[in-house]
JSON list of C-alpha atoms in Angstrom, two decimals:
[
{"chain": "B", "resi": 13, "resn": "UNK", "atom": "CA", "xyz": [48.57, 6.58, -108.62]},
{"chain": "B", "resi": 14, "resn": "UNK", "atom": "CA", "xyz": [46.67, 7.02, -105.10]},
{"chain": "B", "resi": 15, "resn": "UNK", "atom": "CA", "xyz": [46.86, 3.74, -103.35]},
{"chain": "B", "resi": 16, "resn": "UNK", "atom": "CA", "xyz": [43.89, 2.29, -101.24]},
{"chain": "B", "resi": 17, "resn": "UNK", "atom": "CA", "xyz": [44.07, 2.43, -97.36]},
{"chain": "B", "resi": 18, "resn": "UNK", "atom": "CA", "xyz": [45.51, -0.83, -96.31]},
{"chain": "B", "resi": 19, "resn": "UNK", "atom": "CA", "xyz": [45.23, -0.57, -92.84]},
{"chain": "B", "resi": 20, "resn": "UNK", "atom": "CA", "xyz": [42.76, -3.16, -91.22]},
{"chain": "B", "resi": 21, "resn": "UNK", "atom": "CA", "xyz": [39.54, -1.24, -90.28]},
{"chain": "B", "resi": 22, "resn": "UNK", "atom": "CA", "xyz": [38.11, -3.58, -87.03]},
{"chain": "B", "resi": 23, "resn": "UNK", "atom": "CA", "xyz": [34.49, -1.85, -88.08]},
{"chain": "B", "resi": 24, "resn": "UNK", "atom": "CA", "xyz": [34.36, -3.40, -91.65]},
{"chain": "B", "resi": 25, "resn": "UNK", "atom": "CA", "xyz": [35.29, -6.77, -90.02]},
{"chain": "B", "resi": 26, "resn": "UNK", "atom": "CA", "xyz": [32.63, -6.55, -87.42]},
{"chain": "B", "resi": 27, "resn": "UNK", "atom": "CA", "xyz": [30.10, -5.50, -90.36]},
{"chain": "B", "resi": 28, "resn": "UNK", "atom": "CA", "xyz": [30.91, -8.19, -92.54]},
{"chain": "B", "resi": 29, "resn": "UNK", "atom": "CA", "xyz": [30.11, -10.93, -89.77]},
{"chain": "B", "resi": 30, "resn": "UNK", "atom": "CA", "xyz": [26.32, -9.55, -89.48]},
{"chain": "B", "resi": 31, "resn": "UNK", "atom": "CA", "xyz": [23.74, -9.22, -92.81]},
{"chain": "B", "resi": 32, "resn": "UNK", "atom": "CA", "xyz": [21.18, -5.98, -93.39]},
{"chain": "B", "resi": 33, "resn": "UNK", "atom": "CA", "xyz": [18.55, -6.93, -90.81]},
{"chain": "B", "resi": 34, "resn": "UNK", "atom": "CA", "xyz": [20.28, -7.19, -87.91]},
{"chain": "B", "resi": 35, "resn": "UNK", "atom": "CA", "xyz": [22.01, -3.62, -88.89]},
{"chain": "B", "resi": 36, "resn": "UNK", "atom": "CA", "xyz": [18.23, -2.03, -89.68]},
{"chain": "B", "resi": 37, "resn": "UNK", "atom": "CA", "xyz": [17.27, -3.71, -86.22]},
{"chain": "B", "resi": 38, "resn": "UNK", "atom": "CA", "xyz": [20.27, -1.37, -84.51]},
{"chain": "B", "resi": 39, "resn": "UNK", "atom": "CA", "xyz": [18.65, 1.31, -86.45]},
{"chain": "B", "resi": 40, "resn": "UNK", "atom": "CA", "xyz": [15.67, 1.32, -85.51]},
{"chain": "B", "resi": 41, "resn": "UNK", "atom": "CA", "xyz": [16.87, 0.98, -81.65]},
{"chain": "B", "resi": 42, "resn": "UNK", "atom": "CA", "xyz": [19.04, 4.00, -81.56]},
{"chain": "B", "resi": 43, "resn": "UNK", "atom": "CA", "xyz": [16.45, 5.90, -83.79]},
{"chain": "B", "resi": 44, "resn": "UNK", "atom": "CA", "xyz": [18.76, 6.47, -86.66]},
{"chain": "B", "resi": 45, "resn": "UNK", "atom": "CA", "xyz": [18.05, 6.30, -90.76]},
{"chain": "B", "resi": 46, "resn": "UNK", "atom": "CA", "xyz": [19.81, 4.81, -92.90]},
{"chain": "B", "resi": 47, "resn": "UNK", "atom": "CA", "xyz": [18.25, 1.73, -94.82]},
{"chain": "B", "resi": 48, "resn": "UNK", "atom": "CA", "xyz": [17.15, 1.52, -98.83]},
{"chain": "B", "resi": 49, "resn": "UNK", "atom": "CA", "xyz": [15.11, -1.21, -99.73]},
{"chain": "B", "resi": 50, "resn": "UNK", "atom": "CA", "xyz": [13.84, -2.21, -103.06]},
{"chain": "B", "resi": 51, "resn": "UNK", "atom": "CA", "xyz": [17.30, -2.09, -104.96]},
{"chain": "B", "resi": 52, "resn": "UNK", "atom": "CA", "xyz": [18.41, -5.61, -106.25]},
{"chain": "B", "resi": 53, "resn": "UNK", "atom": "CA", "xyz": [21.98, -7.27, -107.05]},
{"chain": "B", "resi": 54, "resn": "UNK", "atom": "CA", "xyz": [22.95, -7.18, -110.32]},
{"chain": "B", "resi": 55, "resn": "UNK", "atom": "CA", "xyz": [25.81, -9.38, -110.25]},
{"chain": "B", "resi": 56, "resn": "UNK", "atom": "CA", "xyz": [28.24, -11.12, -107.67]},
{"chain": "B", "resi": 57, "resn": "UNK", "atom": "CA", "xyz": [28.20, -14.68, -106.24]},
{"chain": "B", "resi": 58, "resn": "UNK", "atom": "CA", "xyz": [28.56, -13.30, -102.67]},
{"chain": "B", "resi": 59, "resn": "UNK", "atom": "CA", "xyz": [25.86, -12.69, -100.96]},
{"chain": "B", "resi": 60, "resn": "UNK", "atom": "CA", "xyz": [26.80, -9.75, -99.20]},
{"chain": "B", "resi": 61, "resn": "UNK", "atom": "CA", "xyz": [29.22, -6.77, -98.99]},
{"chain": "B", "resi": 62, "resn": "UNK", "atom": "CA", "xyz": [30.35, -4.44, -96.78]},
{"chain": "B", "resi": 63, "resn": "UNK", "atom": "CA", "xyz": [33.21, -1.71, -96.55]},
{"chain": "B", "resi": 64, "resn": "UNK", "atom": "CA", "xyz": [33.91, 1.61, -95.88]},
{"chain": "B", "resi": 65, "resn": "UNK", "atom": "CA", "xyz": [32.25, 4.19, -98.63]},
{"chain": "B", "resi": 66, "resn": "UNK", "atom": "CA", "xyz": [34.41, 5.50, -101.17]},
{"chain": "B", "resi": 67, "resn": "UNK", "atom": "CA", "xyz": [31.69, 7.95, -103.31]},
{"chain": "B", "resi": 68, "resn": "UNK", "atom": "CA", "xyz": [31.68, 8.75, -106.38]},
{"chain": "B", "resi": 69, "resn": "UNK", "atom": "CA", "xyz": [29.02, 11.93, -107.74]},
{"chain": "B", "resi": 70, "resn": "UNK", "atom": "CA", "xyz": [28.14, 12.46, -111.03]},
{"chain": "B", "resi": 71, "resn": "UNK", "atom": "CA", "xyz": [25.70, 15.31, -112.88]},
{"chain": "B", "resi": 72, "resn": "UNK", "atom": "CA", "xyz": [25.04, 16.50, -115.99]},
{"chain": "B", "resi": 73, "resn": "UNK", "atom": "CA", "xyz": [27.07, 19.92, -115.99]},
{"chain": "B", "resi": 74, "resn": "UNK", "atom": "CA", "xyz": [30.23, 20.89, -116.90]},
{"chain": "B", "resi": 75, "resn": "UNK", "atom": "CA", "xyz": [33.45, 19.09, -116.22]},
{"chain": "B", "resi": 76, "resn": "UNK", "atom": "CA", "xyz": [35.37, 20.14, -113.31]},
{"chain": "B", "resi": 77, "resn": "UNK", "atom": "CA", "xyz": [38.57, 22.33, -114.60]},
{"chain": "B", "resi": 78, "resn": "UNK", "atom": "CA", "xyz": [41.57, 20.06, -114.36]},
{"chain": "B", "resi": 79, "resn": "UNK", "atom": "CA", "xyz": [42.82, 17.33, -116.49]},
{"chain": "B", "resi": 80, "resn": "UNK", "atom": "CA", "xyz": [40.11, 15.33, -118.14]},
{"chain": "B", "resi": 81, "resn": "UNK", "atom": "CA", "xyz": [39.77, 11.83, -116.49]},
{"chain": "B", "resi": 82, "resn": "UNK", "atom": "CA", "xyz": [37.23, 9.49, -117.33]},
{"chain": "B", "resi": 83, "resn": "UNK", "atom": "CA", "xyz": [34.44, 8.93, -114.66]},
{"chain": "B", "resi": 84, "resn": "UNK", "atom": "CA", "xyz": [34.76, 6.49, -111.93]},
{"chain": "B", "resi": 85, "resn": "UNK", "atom": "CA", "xyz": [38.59, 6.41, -112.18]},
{"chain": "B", "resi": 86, "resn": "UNK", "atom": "CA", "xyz": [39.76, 8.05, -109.45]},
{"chain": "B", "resi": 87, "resn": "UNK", "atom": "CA", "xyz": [37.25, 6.77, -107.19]},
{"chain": "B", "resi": 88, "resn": "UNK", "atom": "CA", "xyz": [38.37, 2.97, -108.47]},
{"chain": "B", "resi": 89, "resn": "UNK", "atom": "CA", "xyz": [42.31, 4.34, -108.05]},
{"chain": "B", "resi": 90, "resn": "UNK", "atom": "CA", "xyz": [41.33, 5.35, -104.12]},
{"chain": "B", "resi": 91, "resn": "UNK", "atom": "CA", "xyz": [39.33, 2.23, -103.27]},
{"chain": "B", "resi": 92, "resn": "UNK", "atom": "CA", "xyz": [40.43, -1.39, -102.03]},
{"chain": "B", "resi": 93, "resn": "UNK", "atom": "CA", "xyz": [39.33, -4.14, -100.60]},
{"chain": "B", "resi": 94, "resn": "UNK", "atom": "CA", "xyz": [37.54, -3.03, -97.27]},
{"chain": "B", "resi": 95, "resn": "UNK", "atom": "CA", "xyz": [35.98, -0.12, -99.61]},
{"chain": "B", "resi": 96, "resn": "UNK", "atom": "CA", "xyz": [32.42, -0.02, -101.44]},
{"chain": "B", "resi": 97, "resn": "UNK", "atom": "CA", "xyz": [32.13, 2.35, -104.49]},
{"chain": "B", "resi": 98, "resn": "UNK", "atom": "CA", "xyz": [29.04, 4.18, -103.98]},
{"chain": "B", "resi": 99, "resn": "UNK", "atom": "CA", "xyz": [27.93, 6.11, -107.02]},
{"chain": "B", "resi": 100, "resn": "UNK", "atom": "CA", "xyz": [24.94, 9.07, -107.36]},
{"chain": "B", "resi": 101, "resn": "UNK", "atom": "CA", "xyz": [23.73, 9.33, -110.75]},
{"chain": "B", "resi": 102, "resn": "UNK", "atom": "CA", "xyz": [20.39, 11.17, -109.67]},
{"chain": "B", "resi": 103, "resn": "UNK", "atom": "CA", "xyz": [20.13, 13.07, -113.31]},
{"chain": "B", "resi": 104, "resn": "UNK", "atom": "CA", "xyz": [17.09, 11.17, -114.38]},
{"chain": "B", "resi": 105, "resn": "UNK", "atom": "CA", "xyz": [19.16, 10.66, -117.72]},
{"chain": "B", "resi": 106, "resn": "UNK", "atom": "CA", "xyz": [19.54, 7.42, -118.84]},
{"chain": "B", "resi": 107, "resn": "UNK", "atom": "CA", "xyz": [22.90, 6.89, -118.65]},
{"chain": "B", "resi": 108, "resn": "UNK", "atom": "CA", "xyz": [25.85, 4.67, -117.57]},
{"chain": "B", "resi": 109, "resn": "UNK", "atom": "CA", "xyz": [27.22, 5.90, -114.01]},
{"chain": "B", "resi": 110, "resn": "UNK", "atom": "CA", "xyz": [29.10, 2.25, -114.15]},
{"chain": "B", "resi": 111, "resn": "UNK", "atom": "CA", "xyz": [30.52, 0.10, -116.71]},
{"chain": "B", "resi": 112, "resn": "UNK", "atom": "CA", "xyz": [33.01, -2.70, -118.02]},
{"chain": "B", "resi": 113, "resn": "UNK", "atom": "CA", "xyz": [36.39, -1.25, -117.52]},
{"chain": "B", "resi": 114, "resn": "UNK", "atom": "CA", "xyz": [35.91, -0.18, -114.00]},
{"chain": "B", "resi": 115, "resn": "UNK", "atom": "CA", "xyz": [34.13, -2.37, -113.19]},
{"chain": "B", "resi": 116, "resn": "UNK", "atom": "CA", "xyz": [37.53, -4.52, -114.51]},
{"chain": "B", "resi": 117, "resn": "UNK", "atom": "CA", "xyz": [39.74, -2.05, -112.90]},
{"chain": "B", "resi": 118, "resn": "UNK", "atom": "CA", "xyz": [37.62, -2.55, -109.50]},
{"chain": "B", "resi": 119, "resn": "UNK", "atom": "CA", "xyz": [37.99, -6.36, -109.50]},
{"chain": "B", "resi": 120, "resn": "UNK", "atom": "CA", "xyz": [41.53, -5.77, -109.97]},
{"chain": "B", "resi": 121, "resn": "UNK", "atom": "CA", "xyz": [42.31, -3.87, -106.83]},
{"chain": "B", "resi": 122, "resn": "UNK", "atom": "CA", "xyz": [39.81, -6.40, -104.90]},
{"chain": "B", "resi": 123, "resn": "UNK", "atom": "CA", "xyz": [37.19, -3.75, -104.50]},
{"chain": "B", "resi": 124, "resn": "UNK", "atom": "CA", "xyz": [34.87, -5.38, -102.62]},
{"chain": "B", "resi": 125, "resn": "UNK", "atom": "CA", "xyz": [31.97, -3.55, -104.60]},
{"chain": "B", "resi": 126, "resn": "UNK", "atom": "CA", "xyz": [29.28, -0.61, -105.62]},
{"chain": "B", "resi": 127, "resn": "UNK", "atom": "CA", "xyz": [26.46, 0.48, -104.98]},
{"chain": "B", "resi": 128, "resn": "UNK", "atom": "CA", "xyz": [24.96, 2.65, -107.58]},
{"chain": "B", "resi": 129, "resn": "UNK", "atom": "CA", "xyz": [21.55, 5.19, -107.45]},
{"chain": "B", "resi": 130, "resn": "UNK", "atom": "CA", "xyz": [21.49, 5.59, -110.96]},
{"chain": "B", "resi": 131, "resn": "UNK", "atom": "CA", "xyz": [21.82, 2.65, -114.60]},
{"chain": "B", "resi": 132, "resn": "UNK", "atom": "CA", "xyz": [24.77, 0.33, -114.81]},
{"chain": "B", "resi": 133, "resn": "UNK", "atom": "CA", "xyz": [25.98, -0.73, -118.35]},
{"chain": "B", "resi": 134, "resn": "UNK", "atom": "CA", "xyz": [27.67, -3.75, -119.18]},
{"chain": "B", "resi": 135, "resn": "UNK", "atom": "CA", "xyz": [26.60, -5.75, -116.19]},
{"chain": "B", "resi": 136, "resn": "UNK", "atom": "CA", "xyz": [27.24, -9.22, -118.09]},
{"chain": "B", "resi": 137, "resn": "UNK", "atom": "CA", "xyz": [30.85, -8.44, -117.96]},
{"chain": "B", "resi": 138, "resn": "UNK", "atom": "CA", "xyz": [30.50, -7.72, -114.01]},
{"chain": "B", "resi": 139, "resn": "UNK", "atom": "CA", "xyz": [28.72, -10.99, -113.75]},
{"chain": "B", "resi": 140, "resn": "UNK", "atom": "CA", "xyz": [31.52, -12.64, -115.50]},
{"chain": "B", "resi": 141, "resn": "UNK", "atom": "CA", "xyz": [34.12, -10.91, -113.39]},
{"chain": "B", "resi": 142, "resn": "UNK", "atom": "CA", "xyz": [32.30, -12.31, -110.38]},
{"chain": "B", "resi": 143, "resn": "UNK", "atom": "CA", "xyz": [31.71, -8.42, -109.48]},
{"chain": "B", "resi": 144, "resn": "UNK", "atom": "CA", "xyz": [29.26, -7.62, -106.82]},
{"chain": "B", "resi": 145, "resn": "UNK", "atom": "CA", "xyz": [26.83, -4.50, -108.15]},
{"chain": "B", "resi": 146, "resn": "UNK", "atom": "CA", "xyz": [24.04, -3.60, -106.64]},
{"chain": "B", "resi": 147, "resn": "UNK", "atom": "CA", "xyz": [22.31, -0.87, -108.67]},
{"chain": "B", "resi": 148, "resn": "UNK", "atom": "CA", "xyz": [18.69, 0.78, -109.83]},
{"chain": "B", "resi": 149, "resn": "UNK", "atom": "CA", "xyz": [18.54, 0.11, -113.08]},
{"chain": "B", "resi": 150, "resn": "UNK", "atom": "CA", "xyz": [20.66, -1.45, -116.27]},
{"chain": "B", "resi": 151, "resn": "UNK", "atom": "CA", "xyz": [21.12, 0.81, -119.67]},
{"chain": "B", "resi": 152, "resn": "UNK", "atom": "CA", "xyz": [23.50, 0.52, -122.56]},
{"chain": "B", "resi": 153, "resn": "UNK", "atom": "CA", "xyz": [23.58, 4.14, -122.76]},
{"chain": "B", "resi": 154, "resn": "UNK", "atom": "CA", "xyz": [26.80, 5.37, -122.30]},
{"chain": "B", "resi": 155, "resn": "UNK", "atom": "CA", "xyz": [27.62, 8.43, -119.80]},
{"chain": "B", "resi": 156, "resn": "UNK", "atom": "CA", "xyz": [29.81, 10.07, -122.49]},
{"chain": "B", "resi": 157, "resn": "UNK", "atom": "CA", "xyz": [28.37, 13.60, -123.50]},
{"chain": "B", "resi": 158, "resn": "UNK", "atom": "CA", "xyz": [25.83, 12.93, -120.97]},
{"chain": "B", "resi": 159, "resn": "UNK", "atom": "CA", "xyz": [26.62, 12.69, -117.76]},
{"chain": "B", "resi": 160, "resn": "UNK", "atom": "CA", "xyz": [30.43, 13.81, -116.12]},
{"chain": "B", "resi": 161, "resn": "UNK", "atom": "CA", "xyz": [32.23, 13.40, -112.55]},
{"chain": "B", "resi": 162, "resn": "UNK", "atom": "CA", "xyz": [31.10, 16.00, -110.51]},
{"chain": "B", "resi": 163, "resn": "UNK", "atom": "CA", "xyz": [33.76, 15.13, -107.33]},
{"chain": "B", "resi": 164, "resn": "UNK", "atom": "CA", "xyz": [34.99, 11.95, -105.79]},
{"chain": "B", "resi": 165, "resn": "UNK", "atom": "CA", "xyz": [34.74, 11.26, -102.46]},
{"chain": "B", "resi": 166, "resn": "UNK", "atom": "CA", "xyz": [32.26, 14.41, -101.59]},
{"chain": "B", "resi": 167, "resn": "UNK", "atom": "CA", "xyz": [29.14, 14.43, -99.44]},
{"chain": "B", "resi": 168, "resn": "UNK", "atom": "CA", "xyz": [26.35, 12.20, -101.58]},
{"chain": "B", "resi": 169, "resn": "UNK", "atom": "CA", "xyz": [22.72, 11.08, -101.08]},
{"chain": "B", "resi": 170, "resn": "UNK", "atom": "CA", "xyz": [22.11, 8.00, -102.73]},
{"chain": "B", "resi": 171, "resn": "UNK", "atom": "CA", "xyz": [18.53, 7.37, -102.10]},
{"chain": "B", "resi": 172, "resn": "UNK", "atom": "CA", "xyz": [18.24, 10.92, -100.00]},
{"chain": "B", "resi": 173, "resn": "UNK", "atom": "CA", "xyz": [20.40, 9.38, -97.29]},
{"chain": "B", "resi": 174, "resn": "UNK", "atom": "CA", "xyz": [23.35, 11.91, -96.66]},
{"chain": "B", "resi": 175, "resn": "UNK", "atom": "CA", "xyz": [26.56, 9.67, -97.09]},
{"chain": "B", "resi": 176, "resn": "UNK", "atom": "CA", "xyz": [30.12, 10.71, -96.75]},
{"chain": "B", "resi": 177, "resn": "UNK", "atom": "CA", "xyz": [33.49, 9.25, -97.75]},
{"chain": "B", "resi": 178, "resn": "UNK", "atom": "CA", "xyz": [34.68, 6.72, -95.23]},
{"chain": "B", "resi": 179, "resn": "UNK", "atom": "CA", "xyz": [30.61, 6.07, -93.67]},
{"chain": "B", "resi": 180, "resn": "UNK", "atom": "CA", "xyz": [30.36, 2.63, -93.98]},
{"chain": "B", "resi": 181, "resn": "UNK", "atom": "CA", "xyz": [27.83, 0.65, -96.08]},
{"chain": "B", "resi": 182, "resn": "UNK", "atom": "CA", "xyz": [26.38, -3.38, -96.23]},
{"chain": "B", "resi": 183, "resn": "UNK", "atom": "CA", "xyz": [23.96, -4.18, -98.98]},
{"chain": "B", "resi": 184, "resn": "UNK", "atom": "CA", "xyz": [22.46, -7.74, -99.28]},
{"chain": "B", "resi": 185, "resn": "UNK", "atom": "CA", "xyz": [19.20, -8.74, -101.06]},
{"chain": "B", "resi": 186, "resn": "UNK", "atom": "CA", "xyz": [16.93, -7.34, -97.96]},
{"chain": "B", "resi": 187, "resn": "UNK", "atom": "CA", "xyz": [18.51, -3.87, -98.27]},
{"chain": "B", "resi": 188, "resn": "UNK", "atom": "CA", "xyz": [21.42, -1.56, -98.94]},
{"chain": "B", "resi": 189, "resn": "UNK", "atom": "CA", "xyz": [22.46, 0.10, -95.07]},
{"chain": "B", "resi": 190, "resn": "UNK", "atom": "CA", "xyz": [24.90, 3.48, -94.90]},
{"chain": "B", "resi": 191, "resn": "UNK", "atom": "CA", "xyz": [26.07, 3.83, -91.28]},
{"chain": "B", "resi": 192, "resn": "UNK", "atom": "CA", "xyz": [28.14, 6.86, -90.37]},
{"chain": "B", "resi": 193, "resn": "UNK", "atom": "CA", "xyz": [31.82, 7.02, -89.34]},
{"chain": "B", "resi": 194, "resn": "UNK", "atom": "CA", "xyz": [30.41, 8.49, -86.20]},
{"chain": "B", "resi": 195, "resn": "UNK", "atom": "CA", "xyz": [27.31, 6.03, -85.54]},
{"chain": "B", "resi": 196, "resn": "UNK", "atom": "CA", "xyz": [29.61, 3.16, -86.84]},
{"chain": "B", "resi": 197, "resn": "UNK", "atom": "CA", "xyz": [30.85, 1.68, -82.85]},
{"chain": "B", "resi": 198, "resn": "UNK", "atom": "CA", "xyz": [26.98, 2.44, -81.85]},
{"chain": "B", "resi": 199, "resn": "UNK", "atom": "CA", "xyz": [25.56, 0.59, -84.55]},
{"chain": "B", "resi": 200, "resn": "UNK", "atom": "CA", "xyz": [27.74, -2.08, -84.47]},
{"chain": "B", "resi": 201, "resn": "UNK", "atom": "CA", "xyz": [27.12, -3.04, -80.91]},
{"chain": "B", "resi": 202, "resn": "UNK", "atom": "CA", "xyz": [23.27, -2.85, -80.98]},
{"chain": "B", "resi": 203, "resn": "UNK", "atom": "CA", "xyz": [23.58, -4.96, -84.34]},
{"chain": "B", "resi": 204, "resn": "UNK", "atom": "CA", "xyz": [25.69, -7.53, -82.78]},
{"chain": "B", "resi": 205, "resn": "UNK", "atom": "CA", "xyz": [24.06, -7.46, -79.88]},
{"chain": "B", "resi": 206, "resn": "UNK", "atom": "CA", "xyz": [20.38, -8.26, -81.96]},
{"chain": "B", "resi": 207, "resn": "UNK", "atom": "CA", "xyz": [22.09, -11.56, -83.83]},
{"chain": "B", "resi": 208, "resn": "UNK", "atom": "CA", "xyz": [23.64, -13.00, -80.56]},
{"chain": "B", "resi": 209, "resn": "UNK", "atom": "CA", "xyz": [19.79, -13.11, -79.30]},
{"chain": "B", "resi": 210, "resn": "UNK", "atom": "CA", "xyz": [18.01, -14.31, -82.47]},
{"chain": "B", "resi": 211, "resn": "UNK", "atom": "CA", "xyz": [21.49, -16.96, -82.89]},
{"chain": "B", "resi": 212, "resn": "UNK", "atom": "CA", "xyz": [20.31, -18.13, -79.42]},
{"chain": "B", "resi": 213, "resn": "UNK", "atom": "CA", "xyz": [16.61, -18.21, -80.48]},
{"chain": "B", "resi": 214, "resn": "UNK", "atom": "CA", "xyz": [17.13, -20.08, -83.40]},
{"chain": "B", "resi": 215, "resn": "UNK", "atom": "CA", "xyz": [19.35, -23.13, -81.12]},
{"chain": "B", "resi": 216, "resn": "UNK", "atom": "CA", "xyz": [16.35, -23.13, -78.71]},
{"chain": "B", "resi": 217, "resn": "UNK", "atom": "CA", "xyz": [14.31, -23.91, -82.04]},
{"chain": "B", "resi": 218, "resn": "UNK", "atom": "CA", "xyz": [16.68, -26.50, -83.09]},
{"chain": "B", "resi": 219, "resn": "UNK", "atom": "CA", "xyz": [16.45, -27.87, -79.65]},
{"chain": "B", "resi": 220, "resn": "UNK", "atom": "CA", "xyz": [12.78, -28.80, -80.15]},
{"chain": "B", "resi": 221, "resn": "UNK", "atom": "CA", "xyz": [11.64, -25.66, -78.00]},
{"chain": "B", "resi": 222, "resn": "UNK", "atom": "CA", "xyz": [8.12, -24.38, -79.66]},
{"chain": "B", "resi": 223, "resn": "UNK", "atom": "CA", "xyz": [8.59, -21.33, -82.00]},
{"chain": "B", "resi": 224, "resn": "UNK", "atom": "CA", "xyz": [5.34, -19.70, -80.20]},
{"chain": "B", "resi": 225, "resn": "UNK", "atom": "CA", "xyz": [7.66, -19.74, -76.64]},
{"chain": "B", "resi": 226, "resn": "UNK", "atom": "CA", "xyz": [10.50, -18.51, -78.34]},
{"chain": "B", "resi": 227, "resn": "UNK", "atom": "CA", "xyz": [9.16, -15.45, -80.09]},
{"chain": "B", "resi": 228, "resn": "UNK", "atom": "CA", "xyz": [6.80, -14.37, -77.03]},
{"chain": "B", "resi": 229, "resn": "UNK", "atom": "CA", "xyz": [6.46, -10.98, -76.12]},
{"chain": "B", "resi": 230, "resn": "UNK", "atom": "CA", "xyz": [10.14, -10.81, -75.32]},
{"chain": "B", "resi": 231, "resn": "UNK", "atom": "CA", "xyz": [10.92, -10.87, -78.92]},
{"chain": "B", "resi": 232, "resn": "UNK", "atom": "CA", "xyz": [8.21, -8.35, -79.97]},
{"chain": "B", "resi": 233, "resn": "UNK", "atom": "CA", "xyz": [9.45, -5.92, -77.61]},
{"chain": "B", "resi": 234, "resn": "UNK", "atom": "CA", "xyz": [12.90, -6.09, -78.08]},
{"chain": "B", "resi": 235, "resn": "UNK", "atom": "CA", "xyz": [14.03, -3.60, -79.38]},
{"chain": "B", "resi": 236, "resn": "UNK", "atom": "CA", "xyz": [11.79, -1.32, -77.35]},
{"chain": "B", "resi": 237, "resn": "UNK", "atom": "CA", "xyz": [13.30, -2.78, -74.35]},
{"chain": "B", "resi": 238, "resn": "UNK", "atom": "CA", "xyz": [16.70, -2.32, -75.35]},
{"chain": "B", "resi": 239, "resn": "UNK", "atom": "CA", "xyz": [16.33, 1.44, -76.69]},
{"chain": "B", "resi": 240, "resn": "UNK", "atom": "CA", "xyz": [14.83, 2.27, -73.12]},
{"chain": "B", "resi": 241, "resn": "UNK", "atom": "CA", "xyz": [18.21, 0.73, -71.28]},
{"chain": "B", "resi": 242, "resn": "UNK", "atom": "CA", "xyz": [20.66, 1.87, -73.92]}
]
């Protein structure tokens, strides 16, 4: 059975310490795409995960030759607990890209969660097992004789944003966020860069400084002013 990396990756750490605002500020800075808004969390008490992508693709041809497997498996055998599972179920059939058991067999190799463009069944199970799913939309339609794997850990686009195995992702309930491996130290920076100034805005608040002095025209132009110096 594959095993999931467990080498500490510094760049999920650094991700989990900021939420999907401060990341879509960095974005917009450096210029880059990346954000999806509009998808809600299905299930999960935490309020927000992060990891490095594992991805999982699924269509409604044939099965690729080689022993049959059961979708989703391999991608939950590869993952761990700095990894997100992000699935493309972009078929426009109505039918389970997600369900119970891996969700189960996720939770069980502390996956920290998925991410799914396309219906997740059995989400009262995944909001018993505490599971963190964010998805598009819920069926009880299962994906057998429907839809099959079409490759695990292959280039995706979730949303139309190009996403590879090992990009990293953070989804909250503002947005889901896919940074690539490459953009990842970039991003990171000019994220944590954006929530050391708004943490220091928010003590001068506390302070008893008025809110229309501390976001002046500094604020509004921001991000501006730091694209022009970076």
């Amino acid at each position: 059975m594959p095993s999931p990396q467990t080498t500490s990756d510094e760049a999920v750490t650094r991700l989990r310490r900021l939420d999907c605002c401060a990341v879509s500020d960095a974005l917009d800075q450096l210029g880059l795409k990346g954000q999806v808004t509009g998808v809600p969390k299905r299930s999960g008490s935490n309020g927000r995960i992060a990891g490095r992508v594992v991805t999982l693709k699924l269509h409604d041809g044939p099965r690729p030759d080689g022993p049959v497997r059961h979708l989703g498996t391999t991608a939950v055998e590869l993952a761990g607990p700095e990894d997100v599972i992000v699935v493309e179920q972009r078929t426009g059939l109505d039918a389970g890209c997600w369900g119970g058991l891996l969700t189960l067999g996720a939770k069980l190799r502390g996956v920290a969660g998925v991410v799914a463009d396309g219906p997740v069944r059995d989400i009262d199970e995944a909001r018993e097992y505490d599971f963190p799913i964010f998805s598009t939309a819920l069926t009880a339609l299962t994906a057998r004789s429907r839809v099959v794997e079409a490759e695990t850990n292959g280039a995706i686009e979730p949303w139309g944003v190009p996403v590879c195995a090992g990009d990293y992702v953070i989804a909250d309930s503002s947005a889901i966020i896919f940074i690539s491996a490459e953009q990842a130290p970039h991003v990171l920076d000019a994220a944590e860069a954006i929530a050391l100034k708004e943490a220091a805005m928010a003590k001068a608040l506390l302070s008893g400084k008025p809110i229309s002095a501390v976001m002046s025209g500094d604020y509004e132009h921001m991000l501006e002013a730091e694209r022009v110096s970076a």
